[in-house]
């Protein structure tokens, strides 16, 4: 298969069982079969053992490996009491919206004892993505990397690495995350934070009782490694660095970028970043920490801890190095609230924009949208005491609409023309009541509720400006759009000025992503072409904000050609 993947012994067991059969035309790729058995199994971290929901008894879950052009058939069997759905984060899902995975959006969840085969083809993507549960907070333990290699015979646009290593960041809760969010929604307050961050499921030596649970990356001197970084954490953007080593960013969200060097990078939940690590030319007589800790902009509590792995050089068999204690060097990460670093890092990301990998930025715009994103409140139920601001419940919204999840999947309702009572096509294209979004908050912080969507004709070119609000304090929001990549054409701080700011938009080589951080106290502008029929979720990838309602959906209508129409649902599509 030409797959060269290095990792710790604990991570090597991730490699999933799969079989594949060659298609008649090798240009189309091959069909790869995976089976995901969702079961409970006991895991011990921080000297605390609990039963977690996992795939194939692995934490993190199995690694999916494919090439651009391959078809994937992934059978998910639910053996746990929870309803389950799996999202293949960042996969375009062209004409295969039934396989996207968010519960009650493109499918009803897979119920206990039931199964569903996710069937999709990887088109025009190469790099790193990931899969995760997309219902409640099951993503805390149900996740794993998706590695997309180029088509056979097509090289990377950078030197071929000696080894490739997935590095997946996560969060560990000593308590059941489902109980954590359930309690928060009941009380209206903020949820309890995680007890640790993890690298490939391991917290590392900076946490109590975790020295043995440390991810170690063993490398050889003078070699090039491709690190495939994934932020699968529930609620935290993360800074990441390897002491005394420089990283070269070459790919984000499965799209090549103009390479640039950095000692530290920022990665939000939902984002992936491929970096080149060149090891030192000779054995350094030292080991090096690789650490990650949060970038924090909000007012609430957060997990103020640091996860560490160890970069360890292999010495020659006859060397005495292995028998002595080597000095361990630790990196200095940016301050927790270093928005300046976050802004500078984001500004360095540019599409490759080459003849082979063009940046097809929509140059004309058919539809303009302006979305405010942020926190607010909802009333406390009668005879209940709530722990949100001034006795209310925390809520979150887009254009002051807090999304109410339906009990029927939106895609089914749309496809069969049964939207009545499920959703309404009247999501506001701009705030109903404009105000100074980053100034003094309005007196009324209450959000409205509804299951509202935006309906777009096929091939509509969209420009969307997302504005952070200061209603309960400015905060960065990583927004993820299902079904599409988009171009980040501009960003800034303060209120977006439609008369001045568009003049500064980059329409030549903006970075192309599926998840973008809306700056704290600022705005971001994106463009995309609605060329993918179906129903597509857009939401904050901070899971607590999604739980509070910071989400909405786009419906893209069918085009006229057969290749522009959503195919009928598969026979085994789960029922509500």
mmCIF file with all atom_site columns, N, CA and C in Angstrom, residues 176-240:
data_model
loop_
_atom_site.group_PDB
_atom_site.id
_atom_site.type_symbol
_atom_site.label_atom_id
_atom_site.label_alt_id
_atom_site.label_comp_id
_atom_site.label_asym_id
_atom_site.label_entity_id
_atom_site.label_seq_id
_atom_site.pdbx_PDB_ins_code
_atom_site.Cartn_x
_atom_site.Cartn_y
_atom_site.Cartn_z
_atom_site.occupancy
_atom_site.B_iso_or_equiv
_atom_site.pdbx_formal_charge
_atom_site.auth_seq_id
_atom_site.auth_comp_id
_atom_site.auth_asym_id
_atom_site.auth_atom_id
_atom_site.pdbx_PDB_model_num
ATOM 1   N N  . UNK A 1 176 ? -17.951 10.569 33.451 1.00 0.00 ? 176 UNK A N  1
ATOM 2   C CA . UNK A 1 176 ? -18.557 10.269 32.153 1.00 0.00 ? 176 UNK A CA 1
ATOM 3   C C  . UNK A 1 176 ? -18.922 11.587 31.472 1.00 0.00 ? 176 UNK A C  1
ATOM 4   N N  . UNK A 1 177 ? -18.369 11.887 30.292 1.00 0.00 ? 177 UNK A N  1
ATOM 5   C CA . UNK A 1 177 ? -18.690 13.158 29.626 1.00 0.00 ? 177 UNK A CA 1
ATOM 6   C C  . UNK A 1 177 ? -20.179 13.338 29.347 1.00 0.00 ? 177 UNK A C  1
ATOM 7   N N  . UNK A 1 178 ? -20.895 12.247 29.151 1.00 0.00 ? 178 UNK A N  1
ATOM 8   C CA . UNK A 1 178 ? -22.339 12.359 28.937 1.00 0.00 ? 178 UNK A CA 1
ATOM 9   C C  . UNK A 1 178 ? -23.033 12.889 30.192 1.00 0.00 ? 178 UNK A C  1
ATOM 10  N N  . UNK A 1 179 ? -22.547 12.461 31.358 1.00 0.00 ? 179 UNK A N  1
ATOM 11  C CA . UNK A 1 179 ? -23.102 12.975 32.608 1.00 0.00 ? 179 UNK A CA 1
ATOM 12  C C  . UNK A 1 179 ? -22.702 14.428 32.817 1.00 0.00 ? 179 UNK A C  1
ATOM 13  N N  . UNK A 1 180 ? -21.506 14.806 32.360 1.00 0.00 ? 180 UNK A N  1
ATOM 14  C CA . UNK A 1 180 ? -21.033 16.187 32.514 1.00 0.00 ? 180 UNK A CA 1
ATOM 15  C C  . UNK A 1 180 ? -21.926 17.156 31.754 1.00 0.00 ? 180 UNK A C  1
ATOM 16  N N  . UNK A 1 181 ? -22.213 16.859 30.476 1.00 0.00 ? 181 UNK A N  1
ATOM 17  C CA . UNK A 1 181 ? -23.031 17.791 29.690 1.00 0.00 ? 181 UNK A CA 1
ATOM 18  C C  . UNK A 1 181 ? -24.499 17.707 30.109 1.00 0.00 ? 181 UNK A C  1
ATOM 19  N N  . UNK A 1 182 ? -24.942 16.536 30.516 1.00 0.00 ? 182 UNK A N  1
ATOM 20  C CA . UNK A 1 182 ? -26.328 16.404 30.980 1.00 0.00 ? 182 UNK A CA 1
ATOM 21  C C  . UNK A 1 182 ? -26.575 17.285 32.205 1.00 0.00 ? 182 UNK A C  1
ATOM 22  N N  . UNK A 1 183 ? -25.630 17.268 33.139 1.00 0.00 ? 183 UNK A N  1
ATOM 23  C CA . UNK A 1 183 ? -25.766 18.097 34.343 1.00 0.00 ? 183 UNK A CA 1
ATOM 24  C C  . UNK A 1 183 ? -25.735 19.578 33.975 1.00 0.00 ? 183 UNK A C  1
ATOM 25  N N  . UNK A 1 184 ? -24.838 19.960 33.049 1.00 0.00 ? 184 UNK A N  1
ATOM 26  C CA . UNK A 1 184 ? -24.728 21.369 32.667 1.00 0.00 ? 184 UNK A CA 1
ATOM 27  C C  . UNK A 1 184 ? -26.013 21.866 32.008 1.00 0.00 ? 184 UNK A C  1
ATOM 28  N N  . UNK A 1 185 ? -26.595 21.058 31.141 1.00 0.00 ? 185 UNK A N  1
ATOM 29  C CA . UNK A 1 185 ? -27.820 21.480 30.469 1.00 0.00 ? 185 UNK A CA 1
ATOM 30  C C  . UNK A 1 185 ? -28.988 21.559 31.448 1.00 0.00 ? 185 UNK A C  1
ATOM 31  N N  . UNK A 1 186 ? -28.949 20.717 32.453 1.00 0.00 ? 186 UNK A N  1
ATOM 32  C CA . UNK A 1 186 ? -30.019 20.724 33.446 1.00 0.00 ? 186 UNK A CA 1
ATOM 33  C C  . UNK A 1 186 ? -29.919 21.944 34.359 1.00 0.00 ? 186 UNK A C  1
ATOM 34  N N  . UNK A 1 187 ? -28.697 22.274 34.766 1.00 0.00 ? 187 UNK A N  1
ATOM 35  C CA . UNK A 1 187 ? -28.521 23.395 35.702 1.00 0.00 ? 187 UNK A CA 1
ATOM 36  C C  . UNK A 1 187 ? -28.412 24.737 34.997 1.00 0.00 ? 187 UNK A C  1
ATOM 37  N N  . UNK A 1 188 ? -28.074 24.704 33.699 1.00 0.00 ? 188 UNK A N  1
ATOM 38  C CA . UNK A 1 188 ? -27.922 25.954 32.959 1.00 0.00 ? 188 UNK A CA 1
ATOM 39  C C  . UNK A 1 188 ? -26.564 26.586 33.105 1.00 0.00 ? 188 UNK A C  1
ATOM 40  N N  . UNK A 1 189 ? -25.663 25.951 33.865 1.00 0.00 ? 189 UNK A N  1
ATOM 41  C CA . UNK A 1 189 ? -24.331 26.508 34.074 1.00 0.00 ? 189 UNK A CA 1
ATOM 42  C C  . UNK A 1 189 ? -23.313 25.933 33.114 1.00 0.00 ? 189 UNK A C  1
ATOM 43  N N  . UNK A 1 190 ? -22.059 26.333 33.299 1.00 0.00 ? 190 UNK A N  1
ATOM 44  C CA . UNK A 1 190 ? -20.990 25.783 32.481 1.00 0.00 ? 190 UNK A CA 1
ATOM 45  C C  . UNK A 1 190 ? -20.647 24.375 32.918 1.00 0.00 ? 190 UNK A C  1
ATOM 46  N N  . UNK A 1 191 ? -20.256 23.501 31.990 1.00 0.00 ? 191 UNK A N  1
ATOM 47  C CA . UNK A 1 191 ? -19.929 22.118 32.358 1.00 0.00 ? 191 UNK A CA 1
ATOM 48  C C  . UNK A 1 191 ? -18.584 22.033 33.065 1.00 0.00 ? 191 UNK A C  1
ATOM 49  N N  . UNK A 1 192 ? -18.405 20.977 33.848 1.00 0.00 ? 192 UNK A N  1
ATOM 50  C CA . UNK A 1 192 ? -17.102 20.714 34.445 1.00 0.00 ? 192 UNK A CA 1
ATOM 51  C C  . UNK A 1 192 ? -16.074 20.488 33.338 1.00 0.00 ? 192 UNK A C  1
ATOM 52  N N  . UNK A 1 193 ? -14.849 20.947 33.562 1.00 0.00 ? 193 UNK A N  1
ATOM 53  C CA . UNK A 1 193 ? -13.824 20.848 32.529 1.00 0.00 ? 193 UNK A CA 1
ATOM 54  C C  . UNK A 1 193 ? -13.144 19.495 32.600 1.00 0.00 ? 193 UNK A C  1
ATOM 55  N N  . UNK A 1 194 ? -12.372 19.171 31.563 1.00 0.00 ? 194 UNK A N  1
ATOM 56  C CA . UNK A 1 194 ? -11.666 17.897 31.505 1.00 0.00 ? 194 UNK A CA 1
ATOM 57  C C  . UNK A 1 194 ? -10.573 17.836 32.567 1.00 0.00 ? 194 UNK A C  1
ATOM 58  N N  . UNK A 1 195 ? -10.115 16.637 32.845 1.00 0.00 ? 195 UNK A N  1
ATOM 59  C CA . UNK A 1 195 ? -9.066  16.431 33.843 1.00 0.00 ? 195 UNK A CA 1
ATOM 60  C C  . UNK A 1 195 ? -7.675  16.377 33.228 1.00 0.00 ? 195 UNK A C  1
ATOM 61  N N  . UNK A 1 196 ? -7.600  16.220 31.924 1.00 0.00 ? 196 UNK A N  1
ATOM 62  C CA . UNK A 1 196 ? -6.301  16.184 31.251 1.00 0.00 ? 196 UNK A CA 1
ATOM 63  C C  . UNK A 1 196 ? -6.501  16.324 29.756 1.00 0.00 ? 196 UNK A C  1
ATOM 64  N N  . UNK A 1 197 ? -5.457  16.790 29.089 1.00 0.00 ? 197 UNK A N  1
ATOM 65  C CA . UNK A 1 197 ? -5.367  16.674 27.635 1.00 0.00 ? 197 UNK A CA 1
ATOM 66  C C  . UNK A 1 197 ? -4.552  15.427 27.319 1.00 0.00 ? 197 UNK A C  1
ATOM 67  N N  . UNK A 1 198 ? -4.702  14.920 26.119 1.00 0.00 ? 198 UNK A N  1
ATOM 68  C CA . UNK A 1 198 ? -3.996  13.692 25.750 1.00 0.00 ? 198 UNK A CA 1
ATOM 69  C C  . UNK A 1 198 ? -3.357  13.841 24.376 1.00 0.00 ? 198 UNK A C  1
ATOM 70  N N  . UNK A 1 199 ? -2.279  13.109 24.157 1.00 0.00 ? 199 UNK A N  1
ATOM 71  C CA . UNK A 1 199 ? -1.681  12.919 22.839 1.00 0.00 ? 199 UNK A CA 1
ATOM 72  C C  . UNK A 1 199 ? -1.803  11.439 22.514 1.00 0.00 ? 199 UNK A C  1
ATOM 73  N N  . UNK A 1 200 ? -2.539  11.129 21.469 1.00 0.00 ? 200 UNK A N  1
ATOM 74  C CA . UNK A 1 200 ? -2.814  9.732  21.115 1.00 0.00 ? 200 UNK A CA 1
ATOM 75  C C  . UNK A 1 200 ? -3.356  8.960  22.313 1.00 0.00 ? 200 UNK A C  1
ATOM 76  N N  . UNK A 1 201 ? -4.228  9.618  23.066 1.00 0.00 ? 201 UNK A N  1
ATOM 77  C CA . UNK A 1 201 ? -4.897  8.984  24.201 1.00 0.00 ? 201 UNK A CA 1
ATOM 78  C C  . UNK A 1 201 ? -4.115  8.963  25.492 1.00 0.00 ? 201 UNK A C  1
ATOM 79  N N  . UNK A 1 202 ? -2.889  9.521  25.496 1.00 0.00 ? 202 UNK A N  1
ATOM 80  C CA . UNK A 1 202 ? -2.013  9.435  26.674 1.00 0.00 ? 202 UNK A CA 1
ATOM 81  C C  . UNK A 1 202 ? -1.763  10.817 27.265 1.00 0.00 ? 202 UNK A C  1
ATOM 82  N N  . UNK A 1 203 ? -1.929  10.985 28.592 1.00 0.00 ? 203 UNK A N  1
ATOM 83  C CA . UNK A 1 203 ? -1.790  12.311 29.214 1.00 0.00 ? 203 UNK A CA 1
ATOM 84  C C  . UNK A 1 203 ? -0.344  12.769 29.402 1.00 0.00 ? 203 UNK A C  1
ATOM 85  N N  . UNK A 1 204 ? 0.550   11.839 29.630 1.00 0.00 ? 204 UNK A N  1
ATOM 86  C CA . UNK A 1 204 ? 1.953   12.215 29.754 1.00 0.00 ? 204 UNK A CA 1
ATOM 87  C C  . UNK A 1 204 ? 2.390   12.562 31.164 1.00 0.00 ? 204 UNK A C  1
ATOM 88  N N  . UNK A 1 205 ? 3.695   12.807 31.358 1.00 0.00 ? 205 UNK A N  1
ATOM 89  C CA . UNK A 1 205 ? 4.314   12.845 32.689 1.00 0.00 ? 205 UNK A CA 1
ATOM 90  C C  . UNK A 1 205 ? 3.994   14.074 33.531 1.00 0.00 ? 205 UNK A C  1
ATOM 91  N N  . UNK A 1 206 ? 3.381   15.099 32.971 1.00 0.00 ? 206 UNK A N  1
ATOM 92  C CA . UNK A 1 206 ? 3.071   16.290 33.764 1.00 0.00 ? 206 UNK A CA 1
ATOM 93  C C  . UNK A 1 206 ? 1.801   16.112 34.588 1.00 0.00 ? 206 UNK A C  1
ATOM 94  N N  . UNK A 1 207 ? 1.096   15.019 34.371 1.00 0.00 ? 207 UNK A N  1
ATOM 95  C CA . UNK A 1 207 ? -0.111  14.722 35.148 1.00 0.00 ? 207 UNK A CA 1
ATOM 96  C C  . UNK A 1 207 ? 0.190   13.667 36.202 1.00 0.00 ? 207 UNK A C  1
ATOM 97  N N  . UNK A 1 208 ? -0.595  13.704 37.254 1.00 0.00 ? 208 UNK A N  1
ATOM 98  C CA . UNK A 1 208 ? -0.464  12.726 38.325 1.00 0.00 ? 208 UNK A CA 1
ATOM 99  C C  . UNK A 1 208 ? -0.618  11.316 37.780 1.00 0.00 ? 208 UNK A C  1
ATOM 100 N N  . UNK A 1 209 ? 0.267   10.435 38.200 1.00 0.00 ? 209 UNK A N  1
ATOM 101 C CA . UNK A 1 209 ? 0.112   9.009  37.945 1.00 0.00 ? 209 UNK A CA 1
ATOM 102 C C  . UNK A 1 209 ? 0.107   8.684  36.455 1.00 0.00 ? 209 UNK A C  1
ATOM 103 N N  . UNK A 1 210 ? 0.854   9.445  35.647 1.00 0.00 ? 210 UNK A N  1
ATOM 104 C CA . UNK A 1 210 ? 0.755   9.274  34.192 1.00 0.00 ? 210 UNK A CA 1
ATOM 105 C C  . UNK A 1 210 ? 2.098   9.118  33.492 1.00 0.00 ? 210 UNK A C  1
ATOM 106 N N  . UNK A 1 211 ? 3.175   8.958  34.236 1.00 0.00 ? 211 UNK A N  1
ATOM 107 C CA . UNK A 1 211 ? 4.484   8.854  33.595 1.00 0.00 ? 211 UNK A CA 1
ATOM 108 C C  . UNK A 1 211 ? 4.543   7.698  32.606 1.00 0.00 ? 211 UNK A C  1
ATOM 109 N N  . UNK A 1 212 ? 3.891   6.591  32.969 1.00 0.00 ? 212 UNK A N  1
ATOM 110 C CA . UNK A 1 212 ? 3.916   5.435  32.071 1.00 0.00 ? 212 UNK A CA 1
ATOM 111 C C  . UNK A 1 212 ? 2.970   5.622  30.894 1.00 0.00 ? 212 UNK A C  1
ATOM 112 N N  . UNK A 1 213 ? 2.023   6.546  31.021 1.00 0.00 ? 213 UNK A N  1
ATOM 113 C CA . UNK A 1 213 ? 1.060   6.806  29.937 1.00 0.00 ? 213 UNK A CA 1
ATOM 114 C C  . UNK A 1 213 ? 1.520   8.019  29.137 1.00 0.00 ? 213 UNK A C  1
ATOM 115 N N  . UNK A 1 214 ? 2.670   7.881  28.493 1.00 0.00 ? 214 UNK A N  1
ATOM 116 C CA . UNK A 1 214 ? 3.286   8.984  27.767 1.00 0.00 ? 214 UNK A CA 1
ATOM 117 C C  . UNK A 1 214 ? 3.536   8.578  26.325 1.00 0.00 ? 214 UNK A C  1
ATOM 118 N N  . UNK A 1 215 ? 3.106   9.401  25.393 1.00 0.00 ? 215 UNK A N  1
ATOM 119 C CA . UNK A 1 215 ? 3.400   9.145  23.982 1.00 0.00 ? 215 UNK A CA 1
ATOM 120 C C  . UNK A 1 215 ? 4.857   9.483  23.711 1.00 0.00 ? 215 UNK A C  1
ATOM 121 N N  . UNK A 1 216 ? 5.591   8.526  23.143 1.00 0.00 ? 216 UNK A N  1
ATOM 122 C CA . UNK A 1 216 ? 6.996   8.743  22.799 1.00 0.00 ? 216 UNK A CA 1
ATOM 123 C C  . UNK A 1 216 ? 7.176   8.602  21.289 1.00 0.00 ? 216 UNK A C  1
ATOM 124 N N  . UNK A 1 217 ? 7.728   9.629  20.708 1.00 0.00 ? 217 UNK A N  1
ATOM 125 C CA . UNK A 1 217 ? 8.037   9.608  19.289 1.00 0.00 ? 217 UNK A CA 1
ATOM 126 C C  . UNK A 1 217 ? 9.525   9.333  19.148 1.00 0.00 ? 217 UNK A C  1
ATOM 127 N N  . UNK A 1 218 ? 9.856   8.132  18.678 1.00 0.00 ? 218 UNK A N  1
ATOM 128 C CA . UNK A 1 218 ? 11.258  7.753  18.524 1.00 0.00 ? 218 UNK A CA 1
ATOM 129 C C  . UNK A 1 218 ? 11.699  8.043  17.093 1.00 0.00 ? 218 UNK A C  1
ATOM 130 N N  . UNK A 1 219 ? 12.772  8.825  16.977 1.00 0.00 ? 219 UNK A N  1
ATOM 131 C CA . UNK A 1 219 ? 13.221  9.268  15.663 1.00 0.00 ? 219 UNK A CA 1
ATOM 132 C C  . UNK A 1 219 ? 14.698  8.963  15.473 1.00 0.00 ? 219 UNK A C  1
ATOM 133 N N  . UNK A 1 220 ? 15.115  8.992  14.224 1.00 0.00 ? 220 UNK A N  1
ATOM 134 C CA . UNK A 1 220 ? 16.522  8.826  13.884 1.00 0.00 ? 220 UNK A CA 1
ATOM 135 C C  . UNK A 1 220 ? 17.104  10.184 13.500 1.00 0.00 ? 220 UNK A C  1
ATOM 136 N N  . UNK A 1 221 ? 18.383  10.405 13.774 1.00 0.00 ? 221 UNK A N  1
ATOM 137 C CA . UNK A 1 221 ? 19.000  11.672 13.376 1.00 0.00 ? 221 UNK A CA 1
ATOM 138 C C  . UNK A 1 221 ? 19.009  11.840 11.858 1.00 0.00 ? 221 UNK A C  1
ATOM 139 N N  . UNK A 1 222 ? 18.884  13.095 11.424 1.00 0.00 ? 222 UNK A N  1
ATOM 140 C CA . UNK A 1 222 ? 19.026  13.422 10.018 1.00 0.00 ? 222 UNK A CA 1
ATOM 141 C C  . UNK A 1 222 ? 17.917  12.903 9.132  1.00 0.00 ? 222 UNK A C  1
ATOM 142 N N  . UNK A 1 223 ? 16.731  12.718 9.679  1.00 0.00 ? 223 UNK A N  1
ATOM 143 C CA . UNK A 1 223 ? 15.596  12.207 8.900  1.00 0.00 ? 223 UNK A CA 1
ATOM 144 C C  . UNK A 1 223 ? 14.469  13.246 8.881  1.00 0.00 ? 223 UNK A C  1
ATOM 145 N N  . UNK A 1 224 ? 13.541  13.040 7.936  1.00 0.00 ? 224 UNK A N  1
ATOM 146 C CA . UNK A 1 224 ? 12.376  13.918 7.798  1.00 0.00 ? 224 UNK A CA 1
ATOM 147 C C  . UNK A 1 224 ? 11.124  13.139 8.162  1.00 0.00 ? 224 UNK A C  1
ATOM 148 N N  . UNK A 1 225 ? 10.324  13.707 9.055  1.00 0.00 ? 225 UNK A N  1
ATOM 149 C CA . UNK A 1 225 ? 9.085   13.070 9.501  1.00 0.00 ? 225 UNK A CA 1
ATOM 150 C C  . UNK A 1 225 ? 7.903   13.969 9.175  1.00 0.00 ? 225 UNK A C  1
ATOM 151 N N  . UNK A 1 226 ? 6.821   13.351 8.719  1.00 0.00 ? 226 UNK A N  1
ATOM 152 C CA . UNK A 1 226 ? 5.570   14.083 8.500  1.00 0.00 ? 226 UNK A CA 1
ATOM 153 C C  . UNK A 1 226 ? 4.655   13.795 9.683  1.00 0.00 ? 226 UNK A C  1
ATOM 154 N N  . UNK A 1 227 ? 4.390   14.819 10.481 1.00 0.00 ? 227 UNK A N  1
ATOM 155 C CA . UNK A 1 227 ? 3.492   14.678 11.626 1.00 0.00 ? 227 UNK A CA 1
ATOM 156 C C  . UNK A 1 227 ? 2.100   15.111 11.197 1.00 0.00 ? 227 UNK A C  1
ATOM 157 N N  . UNK A 1 228 ? 1.148   14.227 11.375 1.00 0.00 ? 228 UNK A N  1
ATOM 158 C CA . UNK A 1 228 ? -0.251  14.507 11.006 1.00 0.00 ? 228 UNK A CA 1
ATOM 159 C C  . UNK A 1 228 ? -1.010  14.863 12.286 1.00 0.00 ? 228 UNK A C  1
ATOM 160 N N  . UNK A 1 229 ? -1.196  16.143 12.522 1.00 0.00 ? 229 UNK A N  1
ATOM 161 C CA . UNK A 1 229 ? -1.779  16.626 13.772 1.00 0.00 ? 229 UNK A CA 1
ATOM 162 C C  . UNK A 1 229 ? -3.293  16.786 13.632 1.00 0.00 ? 229 UNK A C  1
ATOM 163 N N  . UNK A 1 230 ? -4.010  16.323 14.646 1.00 0.00 ? 230 UNK A N  1
ATOM 164 C CA . UNK A 1 230 ? -5.474  16.418 14.690 1.00 0.00 ? 230 UNK A CA 1
ATOM 165 C C  . UNK A 1 230 ? -5.875  16.946 16.062 1.00 0.00 ? 230 UNK A C  1
ATOM 166 N N  . UNK A 1 231 ? -6.733  17.966 16.096 1.00 0.00 ? 231 UNK A N  1
ATOM 167 C CA . UNK A 1 231 ? -7.291  18.387 17.385 1.00 0.00 ? 231 UNK A CA 1
ATOM 168 C C  . UNK A 1 231 ? -8.700  17.812 17.520 1.00 0.00 ? 231 UNK A C  1
ATOM 169 N N  . UNK A 1 232 ? -8.794  16.713 18.254 1.00 0.00 ? 232 UNK A N  1
ATOM 170 C CA . UNK A 1 232 ? -10.082 16.070 18.513 1.00 0.00 ? 232 UNK A CA 1
ATOM 171 C C  . UNK A 1 232 ? -10.620 16.430 19.894 1.00 0.00 ? 232 UNK A C  1
ATOM 172 N N  . UNK A 1 233 ? -9.986  17.387 20.580 1.00 0.00 ? 233 UNK A N  1
ATOM 173 C CA . UNK A 1 233 ? -10.452 17.783 21.917 1.00 0.00 ? 233 UNK A CA 1
ATOM 174 C C  . UNK A 1 233 ? -11.863 18.357 21.830 1.00 0.00 ? 233 UNK A C  1
ATOM 175 N N  . UNK A 1 234 ? -12.605 18.211 22.907 1.00 0.00 ? 234 UNK A N  1
ATOM 176 C CA . UNK A 1 234 ? -13.987 18.683 22.916 1.00 0.00 ? 234 UNK A CA 1
ATOM 177 C C  . UNK A 1 234 ? -14.087 20.205 22.915 1.00 0.00 ? 234 UNK A C  1
ATOM 178 N N  . UNK A 1 235 ? -13.287 20.857 23.753 1.00 0.00 ? 235 UNK A N  1
ATOM 179 C CA . UNK A 1 235 ? -13.607 22.252 24.055 1.00 0.00 ? 235 UNK A CA 1
ATOM 180 C C  . UNK A 1 235 ? -12.429 23.218 24.062 1.00 0.00 ? 235 UNK A C  1
ATOM 181 N N  . UNK A 1 236 ? -11.266 22.821 23.556 1.00 0.00 ? 236 UNK A N  1
ATOM 182 C CA . UNK A 1 236 ? -10.120 23.721 23.688 1.00 0.00 ? 236 UNK A CA 1
ATOM 183 C C  . UNK A 1 236 ? -9.272  23.791 22.432 1.00 0.00 ? 236 UNK A C  1
ATOM 184 N N  . UNK A 1 237 ? -8.975  25.039 22.026 1.00 0.00 ? 237 UNK A N  1
ATOM 185 C CA . UNK A 1 237 ? -7.950  25.290 21.036 1.00 0.00 ? 237 UNK A CA 1
ATOM 186 C C  . UNK A 1 237 ? -6.596  25.074 21.718 1.00 0.00 ? 237 UNK A C  1
ATOM 187 N N  . UNK A 1 238 ? -5.611  24.617 20.965 1.00 0.00 ? 238 UNK A N  1
ATOM 188 C CA . UNK A 1 238 ? -4.347  24.223 21.586 1.00 0.00 ? 238 UNK A CA 1
ATOM 189 C C  . UNK A 1 238 ? -3.144  24.814 20.864 1.00 0.00 ? 238 UNK A C  1
ATOM 190 N N  . UNK A 1 239 ? -2.186  25.301 21.647 1.00 0.00 ? 239 UNK A N  1
ATOM 191 C CA . UNK A 1 239 ? -0.848  25.588 21.153 1.00 0.00 ? 239 UNK A CA 1
ATOM 192 C C  . UNK A 1 239 ? -0.042  24.285 21.220 1.00 0.00 ? 239 UNK A C  1
ATOM 193 N N  . UNK A 1 240 ? 0.879   24.097 20.241 1.00 0.00 ? 240 UNK A N  1
ATOM 194 C CA . UNK A 1 240 ? 1.698   22.883 20.227 1.00 0.00 ? 240 UNK A CA 1
ATOM 195 C C  . UNK A 1 240 ? 3.113   23.236 19.797 1.00 0.00 ? 240 UNK A C  1
#
